[in-house]
Every structure is written in C-alpha cells, then in structure tokens.
Amino acid sequence: MNAASASPAGVPAGGAGVVPRHVAIIMDGNGRWAKKRHLPRVAGHRKGVEAVRATVEAAGEMGIGVLTLYAFSSENWRRPAAEIADLMGLLRRYIRDELDSLARNGVKLRIIGDITRFDRDLVTMLEDACTRTARNERLTLVIALNYGGQDEIARVARQLAVAAAGGTIDPVTIDAAMIEDRLDTAALPPLDLLIRTSGERRLSNFLLWQAAYAELLFVDTLWPDFGAAALADAVADFGRRNRRYGGL
C-alpha cells in the first residue's frame, strides 16, 4: 500500500510537490533574537510581526489553505505585565495595519482560544476583523490567542458531559468525530504540518488533538528570521515524507 492510499480521504499523503493544506507554526525565539542583539524583548516581538507578514504572504502564494499561528498561549499570562502589554499593543497594531491588506488579498481571519479575558476594545477589533474577512477564500489565517490544547479538550469534554447528563446524547456514541466537531478548529482541514522555530522540540500545549497525525518539523531558525524561504524549505521537507497513518 502506498502513502496516498493509506491516508484518510482528502488528506495530503506527502510526495514531491505536495503542498500541505493546513500548516501551524509555534512562533518561538523573539526574545532570544533580541537578546543576541542586545535589544529589549519587545524589539524581538516587533521583528516577529514582520515575520508574520512575510509568512502569511508566502503561504497564500504557495497555495496553503490554512495557516495557524500560535500568538499567545494560555500560559503566557505568567509573563511580566509590561511584556503582556507590549504583546497586546502589537496585536492591535497588526490588526489595524494589516486588515486592509488581508481583506484585499483574500485572507480570512479566524481566532481560536478564549479571548474573553482580553480588553473589550481588542475583542471587538478581532471580531470585526473576522467578520470583514469572513467571505475570503484564498487563505484562512488562524490566530491562536489565550489558547491551550489541554483547555480546549477539557472544554469539549465538559460540553459532552453536560449533553450526556441532559440526555441529548448517549455517552456510548461519543467518538472522535463528535469531539472534533466541538474543537476550536472545527470545519478546518486536518493539520498536516506543525513547525516550531528556535530549536525547541516540544508542542507547548498547542493543537494537541489536531497534531495526532501531523508531520512535526523543528527548525533552529528564530521566529524573527523566518519567512518565505524558510516556509518553502518546510513545505519541501513535508513533500519528502511518507505519511502512513498506521499503515505500511
């Protein structure tokens, strides 16, 4: 059995020239990038925004359908208040400065995670950006904000438990499809490729369910230095892999 026949229907199986439909990136290394240059951490975050812009543009040009970026984890609240404020300011600036370009270039914005903890003005800005770009089809840009994979799965478990207790579902019928339909990523294509920059080799609570059969790629490049060339290298690496999904 070859890789193509072993893969679930519609899921890229790898092979030269194959472009993953759904790529996710743990954008790591902003602080180390700044430290190497004797700059404040916020300088690394600002440079990281430029890497986001370049990577989004490259993803659209390559034909990637969905690009999911880990922008702020549920654990990032442990960082100093000043750094969190800088990150929220950069997020506001990104939406304000990039929204016209995203809309013009056919990019649909989607948010995953629990953004209710953010300031109301930022929540409104994000919701308005998603609404404005909702009809775009060239590329879906998913930004994970106050997101944690364990929390996502726990929220789904609570929903199913409530439904079972209320008698609207039979617990014995709960399966993977029912869980996936309730995840933040519902209706998105399966995750094909998950990249982490900066040389770290862990998932850090990102897309834990979705990464079950994703290809994982850990690169030494610090996020501010990532861009079109690095993404192209990652896609080429994906194309060389044989995705067996438990088959031979």
C-alpha positions as protocol buffer text, in pm:
chain_id: "A"
residue {
  index: 1
  type: MET
  ca { x: 0 y: 0 z: 0 }
}
residue {
  index: 2
  type: ASN
  ca { x: 144 y: 339 z: -90 }
}
residue {
  index: 3
  type: ALA
  ca { x: 120 y: 655 z: 119 }
}
residue {
  index: 4
  type: ALA
  ca { x: -158 y: 804 z: -87 }
}
residue {
  index: 5
  type: SER
  ca { x: -386 y: 502 z: -45 }
}
residue {
  index: 6
  type: ALA
  ca { x: -307 y: 480 z: 327 }
}
residue {
  index: 7
  type: SER
  ca { x: -407 y: 838 z: 406 }
}
residue {
  index: 8
  type: PRO
  ca { x: -759 y: 947 z: 502 }
}
residue {
  index: 9
  type: ALA
  ca { x: -965 y: 1080 z: 214 }
}
residue {
  index: 10
  type: GLY
  ca { x: -859 y: 1425 z: 106 }
}
residue {
  index: 11
  type: VAL
  ca { x: -553 y: 1442 z: 333 }
}
residue {
  index: 12
  type: PRO
  ca { x: -216 y: 1507 z: 164 }
}
residue {
  index: 13
  type: ALA
  ca { x: -1 y: 1195 z: 192 }
}
residue {
  index: 14
  type: GLY
  ca { x: 333 y: 1357 z: 109 }
}
residue {
  index: 15
  type: GLY
  ca { x: 540 y: 1333 z: -206 }
}
residue {
  index: 16
  type: ALA
  ca { x: 739 y: 1573 z: -420 }
}
residue {
  index: 17
  type: GLY
  ca { x: 546 y: 1888 z: -497 }
}
residue {
  index: 18
  type: VAL
  ca { x: 271 y: 1819 z: -242 }
}
residue {
  index: 19
  type: VAL
  ca { x: 161 y: 2132 z: -55 }
}
residue {
  index: 20
  type: PRO
  ca { x: 11 y: 2083 z: 291 }
}
residue {
  index: 21
  type: ARG
  ca { x: -342 y: 2216 z: 321 }
}
residue {
  index: 22
  type: HIS
  ca { x: -302 y: 2315 z: 686 }
}
residue {
  index: 23
  type: VAL
  ca { x: 22 y: 2439 z: 839 }
}
residue {
  index: 24
  type: ALA
  ca { x: 60 y: 2551 z: 1201 }
}
residue {
  index: 25
  type: ILE
  ca { x: 358 y: 2733 z: 1350 }
}
residue {
  index: 26
  type: ILE
  ca { x: 476 y: 2780 z: 1707 }
}
residue {
  index: 27
  type: MET
  ca { x: 644 y: 3117 z: 1663 }
}
residue {
  index: 28
  type: ASP
  ca { x: 930 y: 3088 z: 1910 }
}
residue {
  index: 29
  type: GLY
  ca { x: 1252 y: 3281 z: 1959 }
}
residue {
  index: 30
  type: ASN
  ca { x: 1160 y: 3650 z: 1961 }
}
residue {
  index: 31
  type: GLY
  ca { x: 1324 y: 3708 z: 2298 }
}
residue {
  index: 32
  type: ARG
  ca { x: 1642 y: 3523 z: 2206 }
}
residue {
  index: 33
  type: TRP
  ca { x: 1661 y: 3713 z: 1877 }
}
residue {
  index: 34
  type: ALA
  ca { x: 1651 y: 4041 z: 2070 }
}
residue {
  index: 35
  type: LYS
  ca { x: 1897 y: 3923 z: 2337 }
}
residue {
  index: 36
  type: LYS
  ca { x: 2154 y: 3826 z: 2074 }
}
residue {
  index: 37
  type: ARG
  ca { x: 2139 y: 4186 z: 1952 }
}
residue {
  index: 38
  type: HIS
  ca { x: 2137 y: 4344 z: 2300 }
}
residue {
  index: 39
  type: LEU
  ca { x: 1786 y: 4476 z: 2239 }
}
residue {
  index: 40
  type: PRO
  ca { x: 1478 y: 4475 z: 2463 }
}
residue {
  index: 41
  type: ARG
  ca { x: 1244 y: 4178 z: 2420 }
}
residue {
  index: 42
  type: VAL
  ca { x: 978 y: 4396 z: 2261 }
}
residue {
  index: 43
  type: ALA
  ca { x: 1216 y: 4458 z: 1970 }
}
residue {
  index: 44
  type: GLY
  ca { x: 1210 y: 4085 z: 1902 }
}
residue {
  index: 45
  type: HIS
  ca { x: 831 y: 4081 z: 1913 }
}
residue {
  index: 46
  type: ARG
  ca { x: 816 y: 4373 z: 1669 }
}
residue {
  index: 47
  type: LYS
  ca { x: 1051 y: 4195 z: 1431 }
}
residue {
  index: 48
  type: GLY
  ca { x: 837 y: 3886 z: 1475 }
}
residue {
  index: 49
  type: VAL
  ca { x: 537 y: 4075 z: 1338 }
}
residue {
  index: 50
  type: GLU
  ca { x: 735 y: 4133 z: 1019 }
}
residue {
  index: 51
  type: ALA
  ca { x: 794 y: 3757 z: 1001 }
}
residue {
  index: 52
  type: VAL
  ca { x: 419 y: 3701 z: 1035 }
}
residue {
  index: 53
  type: ARG
  ca { x: 355 y: 3933 z: 741 }
}
residue {
  index: 54
  type: ALA
  ca { x: 613 y: 3760 z: 520 }
}
residue {
  index: 55
  type: THR
  ca { x: 493 y: 3412 z: 615 }
}
residue {
  index: 56
  type: VAL
  ca { x: 126 y: 3490 z: 554 }
}
residue {
  index: 57
  type: GLU
  ca { x: 207 y: 3631 z: 211 }
}
residue {
  index: 58
  type: ALA
  ca { x: 421 y: 3328 z: 125 }
}
residue {
  index: 59
  type: ALA
  ca { x: 155 y: 3082 z: 244 }
}
residue {
  index: 60
  type: GLY
  ca { x: -101 y: 3240 z: 14 }
}
residue {
  index: 61
  type: GLU
  ca { x: 136 y: 3228 z: -281 }
}
residue {
  index: 62
  type: MET
  ca { x: 222 y: 2860 z: -217 }
}
residue {
  index: 63
  type: GLY
  ca { x: -140 y: 2753 z: -212 }
}
residue {
  index: 64
  type: ILE
  ca { x: -155 y: 2658 z: 156 }
}
residue {
  index: 65
  type: GLY
  ca { x: -520 y: 2664 z: 257 }
}
residue {
  index: 66
  type: VAL
  ca { x: -490 y: 2729 z: 632 }
}
residue {
  index: 67
  type: LEU
  ca { x: -208 y: 2885 z: 834 }
}
residue {
  index: 68
  type: THR
  ca { x: -246 y: 2866 z: 1212 }
}
residue {
  index: 69
  type: LEU
  ca { x: -14 y: 3079 z: 1425 }
}
residue {
  index: 70
  type: TYR
  ca { x: 40 y: 3037 z: 1799 }
}
residue {
  index: 71
  type: ALA
  ca { x: 41 y: 3402 z: 1901 }
}
residue {
  index: 72
  type: PHE
  ca { x: -44 y: 3397 z: 2274 }
}
residue {
  index: 73
  type: SER
  ca { x: -83 y: 3085 z: 2485 }
}
residue {
  index: 74
  type: SER
  ca { x: -292 y: 3043 z: 2797 }
}
residue {
  index: 75
  type: GLU
  ca { x: 39 y: 3015 z: 2985 }
}
residue {
  index: 76
  type: ASN
  ca { x: 174 y: 3344 z: 2851 }
}
residue {
  index: 77
  type: TRP
  ca { x: -20 y: 3530 z: 3121 }
}
residue {
  index: 78
  type: ARG
  ca { x: 267 y: 3431 z: 3352 }
}
residue {
  index: 79
  type: ARG
  ca { x: 497 y: 3673 z: 3173 }
}
residue {
  index: 80
  type: PRO
  ca { x: 570 y: 4020 z: 3315 }
}
residue {
  index: 81
  type: ALA
  ca { x: 279 y: 4263 z: 3287 }
}
residue {
  index: 82
  type: ALA
  ca { x: 485 y: 4503 z: 3077 }
}
residue {
  index: 83
  type: GLU
  ca { x: 563 y: 4234 z: 2819 }
}
residue {
  index: 84
  type: ILE
  ca { x: 198 y: 4128 z: 2802 }
}
residue {
  index: 85
  type: ALA
  ca { x: 100 y: 4491 z: 2744 }
}
residue {
  index: 86
  type: ASP
  ca { x: 357 y: 4514 z: 2463 }
}
residue {
  index: 87
  type: LEU
  ca { x: 218 y: 4198 z: 2302 }
}
residue {
  index: 88
  type: MET
  ca { x: -139 y: 4324 z: 2320 }
}
residue {
  index: 89
  type: GLY
  ca { x: -29 y: 4653 z: 2168 }
}
residue {
  index: 90
  type: LEU
  ca { x: 144 y: 4472 z: 1883 }
}
residue {
  index: 91
  type: LEU
  ca { x: -168 y: 4262 z: 1823 }
}
residue {
  index: 92
  type: ARG
  ca { x: -379 y: 4576 z: 1800 }
}
residue {
  index: 93
  type: ARG
  ca { x: -129 y: 4731 z: 1561 }
}
residue {
  index: 94
  type: TYR
  ca { x: -117 y: 4420 z: 1344 }
}
residue {
  index: 95
  type: ILE
  ca { x: -494 y: 4411 z: 1303 }
}
residue {
  index: 96
  type: ARG
  ca { x: -512 y: 4784 z: 1240 }
}
residue {
  index: 97
  type: ASP
  ca { x: -223 y: 4795 z: 992 }
}
residue {
  index: 98
  type: GLU
  ca { x: -278 y: 4464 z: 813 }
}
residue {
  index: 99
  type: LEU
  ca { x: -656 y: 4427 z: 791 }
}
residue {
  index: 100
  type: ASP
  ca { x: -693 y: 4612 z: 460 }
}
residue {
  index: 101
  type: SER
  ca { x: -416 y: 4401 z: 307 }
}
residue {
  index: 102
  type: LEU
  ca { x: -564 y: 4078 z: 441 }
}
residue {
  index: 103
  type: ALA
  ca { x: -906 y: 4165 z: 303 }
}
residue {
  index: 104
  type: ARG
  ca { x: -765 y: 4273 z: -33 }
}
residue {
  index: 105
  type: ASN
  ca { x: -560 y: 3956 z: -72 }
}
residue {
  index: 106
  type: GLY
  ca { x: -838 y: 3711 z: 5 }
}
residue {
  index: 107
  type: VAL
  ca { x: -728 y: 3616 z: 356 }
}
residue {
  index: 108
  type: LYS
  ca { x: -995 y: 3506 z: 602 }
}
residue {
  index: 109
  type: LEU
  ca { x: -912 y: 3572 z: 965 }
}
residue {
  index: 110
  type: ARG
  ca { x: -1022 y: 3327 z: 1234 }
}
residue {
  index: 111
  type: ILE
  ca { x: -945 y: 3326 z: 1606 }
}
residue {
  index: 112
  type: ILE
  ca { x: -914 y: 3019 z: 1827 }
}
residue {
  index: 113
  type: GLY
  ca { x: -881 y: 3020 z: 2204 }
}
residue {
  index: 114
  type: ASP
  ca { x: -1065 y: 3211 z: 2476 }
}
residue {
  index: 115
  type: ILE
  ca { x: -1036 y: 3582 z: 2403 }
}
residue {
  index: 116
  type: THR
  ca { x: -1289 y: 3688 z: 2667 }
}
residue {
  index: 117
  type: ARG
  ca { x: -1001 y: 3770 z: 2902 }
}
residue {
  index: 118
  type: PHE
  ca { x: -873 y: 4040 z: 2666 }
}
residue {
  index: 119
  type: ASP
  ca { x: -976 y: 4405 z: 2688 }
}
residue {
  index: 120
  type: ARG
  ca { x: -1316 y: 4466 z: 2532 }
}
residue {
  index: 121
  type: ASP
  ca { x: -1181 y: 4700 z: 2265 }
}
residue {
  index: 122
  type: LEU
  ca { x: -937 y: 4434 z: 2145 }
}
residue {
  index: 123
  type: VAL
  ca { x: -1209 y: 4168 z: 2142 }
}
residue {
  index: 124
  type: THR
  ca { x: -1427 y: 4398 z: 1933 }
}
residue {
  index: 125
  type: MET
  ca { x: -1139 y: 4468 z: 1695 }
}
residue {
  index: 126
  type: LEU
  ca { x: -1076 y: 4095 z: 1647 }
}
residue {
  index: 127
  type: GLU
  ca { x: -1444 y: 4014 z: 1599 }
}
residue {
  index: 128
  type: ASP
  ca { x: -1485 y: 4294 z: 1345 }
}
residue {
  index: 129
  type: ALA
  ca { x: -1176 y: 4177 z: 1153 }
}
residue {
  index: 130
  type: CYS
  ca { x: -1313 y: 3822 z: 1137 }
}
residue {
  index: 131
  type: THR
  ca { x: -1650 y: 3948 z: 1017 }
}
residue {
  index: 132
  type: ARG
  ca { x: -1498 y: 4171 z: 749 }
}
residue {
  index: 133
  type: THR
  ca { x: -1287 y: 3889 z: 605 }
}
residue {
  index: 134
  type: ALA
  ca { x: -1538 y: 3605 z: 650 }
}
residue {
  index: 135
  type: ARG
  ca { x: -1608 y: 3562 z: 277 }
}
residue {
  index: 136
  type: ASN
  ca { x: -1244 y: 3543 z: 170 }
}
residue {
  index: 137
  type: GLU
  ca { x: -1127 y: 3206 z: 38 }
}
residue {
  index: 138
  type: ARG
  ca { x: -763 y: 3229 z: -74 }
}
residue {
  index: 139
  type: LEU
  ca { x: -612 y: 3160 z: 268 }
}
residue {
  index: 140
  type: THR
  ca { x: -752 y: 3116 z: 618 }
}
residue {
  index: 141
  type: LEU
  ca { x: -526 y: 3276 z: 878 }
}
residue {
  index: 142
  type: VAL
  ca { x: -599 y: 3129 z: 1221 }
}
residue {
  index: 143
  type: ILE
  ca { x: -452 y: 3313 z: 1518 }
}
residue {
  index: 144
  type: ALA
  ca { x: -440 y: 3125 z: 1847 }
}
residue {
  index: 145
  type: LEU
  ca { x: -494 y: 3369 z: 2134 }
}
residue {
  index: 146
  type: ASN
  ca { x: -516 y: 3270 z: 2501 }
}
residue {
  index: 147
  type: TYR
  ca { x: -517 y: 2920 z: 2359 }
}
residue {
  index: 148
  type: GLY
  ca { x: -415 y: 2594 z: 2526 }
}
residue {
  index: 149
  type: GLY
  ca { x: -467 y: 2248 z: 2382 }
}
residue {
  index: 150
  type: GLN
  ca { x: -549 y: 2090 z: 2717 }
}
residue {
  index: 151
  type: ASP
  ca { x: -804 y: 2360 z: 2795 }
}
residue {
  index: 152
  type: GLU
  ca { x: -961 y: 2313 z: 2451 }
}
residue {
  index: 153
  type: ILE
  ca { x: -1005 y: 1939 z: 2507 }
}
residue {
  index: 154
  type: ALA
  ca { x: -1137 y: 1996 z: 2861 }
}
residue {
  index: 155
  type: ARG
  ca { x: -1396 y: 2244 z: 2730 }
}
residue {
  index: 156
  type: VAL
  ca { x: -1516 y: 1986 z: 2478 }
}
residue {
  index: 157
  type: ALA
  ca { x: -1532 y: 1720 z: 2750 }
}
residue {
  index: 158
  type: ARG
  ca { x: -1748 y: 1947 z: 2964 }
}
residue {
  index: 159
  type: GLN
  ca { x: -1983 y: 2017 z: 2672 }
}
residue {
  index: 160
  type: LEU
  ca { x: -2026 y: 1646 z: 2605 }
}
residue {
  index: 161
  type: ALA
  ca { x: -2072 y: 1571 z: 2975 }
}
residue {
  index: 162
  type: VAL
  ca { x: -2347 y: 1830 z: 3003 }
}
residue {
  index: 163
  type: ALA
  ca { x: -2516 y: 1696 z: 2691 }
}
residue {
  index: 164
  type: ALA
  ca { x: -2495 y: 1340 z: 2820 }
}
residue {
  index: 165
  type: ALA
  ca { x: -2629 y: 1438 z: 3162 }
}
residue {
  index: 166
  type: GLY
  ca { x: -2916 y: 1618 z: 2992 }
}
residue {
  index: 167
  type: GLY
  ca { x: -3000 y: 1316 z: 2783 }
}
residue {
  index: 168
  type: THR
  ca { x: -2939 y: 1479 z: 2446 }
}
residue {
  index: 169
  type: ILE
  ca { x: -2660 y: 1237 z: 2359 }
}
residue {
  index: 170
  type: ASP
  ca { x: -2587 y: 878 z: 2458 }
}
residue {
  index: 171
  type: PRO
  ca { x: -2238 y: 859 z: 2616 }
}
residue {
  index: 172
  type: VAL
  ca { x: -2161 y: 538 z: 2428 }
}
residue {
  index: 173
  type: THR
  ca { x: -2196 y: 724 z: 2097 }
}
residue {
  index: 174
  type: ILE
  ca { x: -1919 y: 974 z: 2177 }
}
residue {
  index: 175
  type: ASP
  ca { x: -1640 y: 931 z: 1922 }
}
residue {
  index: 176
  type: ALA
  ca { x: -1353 y: 1123 z: 1769 }
}
residue {
  index: 177
  type: ALA
  ca { x: -1578 y: 1294 z: 1517 }
}
residue {
  index: 178
  type: MET
  ca { x: -1802 y: 1434 z: 1791 }
}
residue {
  index: 179
  type: ILE
  ca { x: -1500 y: 1576 z: 1968 }
}
residue {
  index: 180
  type: GLU
  ca { x: -1354 y: 1727 z: 1651 }
}
residue {
  index: 181
  type: ASP
  ca { x: -1686 y: 1895 z: 1573 }
}
residue {
  index: 182
  type: ARG
  ca { x: -1659 y: 2084 z: 1903 }
}
residue {
  index: 183
  type: LEU
  ca { x: -1292 y: 2181 z: 1890 }
}
residue {
  index: 184
  type: ASP
  ca { x: -1193 y: 2541 z: 1819 }
}
residue {
  index: 185
  type: THR
  ca { x: -1065 y: 2419 z: 1481 }
}
residue {
  index: 186
  type: ALA
  ca { x: -1396 y: 2264 z: 1376 }
}
residue {
  index: 187
  type: ALA
  ca { x: -1456 y: 2276 z: 999 }
}
residue {
  index: 188
  type: LEU
  ca { x: -1087 y: 2338 z: 925 }
}
residue {
  index: 189
  type: PRO
  ca { x: -894 y: 2074 z: 728 }
}
residue {
  index: 190
  type: PRO
  ca { x: -681 y: 1831 z: 931 }
}
residue {
  index: 191
  type: LEU
  ca { x: -345 y: 1963 z: 1044 }
}
residue {
  index: 192
  type: ASP
  ca { x: -76 y: 1843 z: 803 }
}
residue {
  index: 193
  type: LEU
  ca { x: 241 y: 2015 z: 920 }
}
residue {
  index: 194
  type: LEU
  ca { x: 334 y: 2168 z: 1255 }
}
residue {
  index: 195
  type: ILE
  ca { x: 652 y: 2378 z: 1265 }
}
residue {
  index: 196
  type: ARG
  ca { x: 829 y: 2510 z: 1573 }
}
residue {
  index: 197
  type: THR
  ca { x: 1107 y: 2764 z: 1536 }
}
residue {
  index: 198
  type: SER
  ca { x: 1405 y: 2842 z: 1763 }
}
residue {
  index: 199
  type: GLY
  ca { x: 1535 y: 2488 z: 1810 }
}
residue {
  index: 200
  type: GLU
  ca { x: 1296 y: 2390 z: 2091 }
}
residue {
  index: 201
  type: ARG
  ca { x: 1141 y: 2047 z: 2043 }
}
residue {
  index: 202
  type: ARG
  ca { x: 808 y: 2036 z: 2220 }
}
residue {
  index: 203
  type: LEU
  ca { x: 445 y: 2122 z: 2142 }
}
residue {
  index: 204
  type: SER
  ca { x: 392 y: 2352 z: 2442 }
}
residue {
  index: 205
  type: ASN
  ca { x: 21 y: 2271 z: 2470 }
}
residue {
  index: 206
  type: PHE
  ca { x: -51 y: 2365 z: 2107 }
}
residue {
  index: 207
  type: LEU
  ca { x: -306 y: 2175 z: 1895 }
}
residue {
  index: 208
  type: LEU
  ca { x: -259 y: 1856 z: 2096 }
}
residue {
  index: 209
  type: TRP
  ca { x: -557 y: 1674 z: 1948 }
}
residue {
  index: 210
  type: GLN
  ca { x: -503 y: 1808 z: 1597 }
}
residue {
  index: 211
  type: ALA
  ca { x: -135 y: 1709 z: 1591 }
}
residue {
  index: 212
  type: ALA
  ca { x: -212 y: 1336 z: 1629 }
}
residue {
  index: 213
  type: TYR
  ca { x: -104 y: 1258 z: 1272 }
}
residue {
  index: 214
  type: ALA
  ca { x: 56 y: 1586 z: 1172 }
}
residue {
  index: 215
  type: GLU
  ca { x: 412 y: 1595 z: 1048 }
}
residue {
  index: 216
  type: LEU
  ca { x: 633 y: 1773 z: 1301 }
}
residue {
  index: 217
  type: LEU
  ca { x: 926 y: 1992 z: 1200 }
}
residue {
  index: 218
  type: PHE
  ca { x: 1159 y: 2164 z: 1446 }
}
residue {
  index: 219
  type: VAL
  ca { x: 1391 y: 2424 z: 1299 }
}
residue {
  index: 220
  type: ASP
  ca { x: 1671 y: 2624 z: 1460 }
}
residue {
  index: 221
  type: THR
  ca { x: 1567 y: 2949 z: 1292 }
}
residue {
  index: 222
  type: LEU
  ca { x: 1448 y: 3211 z: 1540 }
}
residue {
  index: 223
  type: TRP
  ca { x: 1100 y: 3334 z: 1453 }
}
residue {
  index: 224
  type: PRO
  ca { x: 1200 y: 3690 z: 1352 }
}
residue {
  index: 225
  type: ASP
  ca { x: 1429 y: 3537 z: 1087 }
}
residue {
  index: 226
  type: PHE
  ca { x: 1155 y: 3311 z: 948 }
}
residue {
  index: 227
  type: GLY
  ca { x: 988 y: 3400 z: 620 }
}
residue {
  index: 228
  type: ALA
  ca { x: 912 y: 3285 z: 267 }
}
residue {
  index: 229
  type: ALA
  ca { x: 1235 y: 3088 z: 216 }
}
residue {
  index: 230
  type: ALA
  ca { x: 1204 y: 2908 z: 549 }
}
residue {
  index: 231
  type: LEU
  ca { x: 841 y: 2822 z: 480 }
}
residue {
  index: 232
  type: ALA
  ca { x: 933 y: 2690 z: 135 }
}
residue {
  index: 233
  type: ASP
  ca { x: 1201 y: 2470 z: 293 }
}
residue {
  index: 234
  type: ALA
  ca { x: 945 y: 2336 z: 541 }
}
residue {
  index: 235
  type: VAL
  ca { x: 696 y: 2258 z: 264 }
}
residue {
  index: 236
  type: ALA
  ca { x: 969 y: 2081 z: 67 }
}
residue {
  index: 237
  type: ASP
  ca { x: 1056 y: 1874 z: 373 }
}
residue {
  index: 238
  type: PHE
  ca { x: 687 y: 1783 z: 408 }
}
residue {
  index: 239
  type: GLY
  ca { x: 683 y: 1672 z: 47 }
}
residue {
  index: 240
  type: ARG
  ca { x: 966 y: 1426 z: 111 }
}
residue {
  index: 241
  type: ARG
  ca { x: 784 y: 1246 z: 390 }
}
residue {
  index: 242
  type: ASN
  ca { x: 582 y: 926 z: 365 }
}
residue {
  index: 243
  type: ARG
  ca { x: 263 y: 961 z: 569 }
}
residue {
  index: 244
  type: ARG
  ca { x: 139 y: 613 z: 656 }
}
residue {
  index: 245
  type: TYR
  ca { x: -133 y: 681 z: 917 }
}
residue {
  index: 246
  type: GLY
  ca { x: -65 y: 349 z: 1087 }
}
residue {
  index: 247
  type: GLY
  ca { x: -48 y: 158 z: 757 }
}
residue {
  index: 248
  type: LEU
  ca { x: 252 y: 14 z: 577 }
}
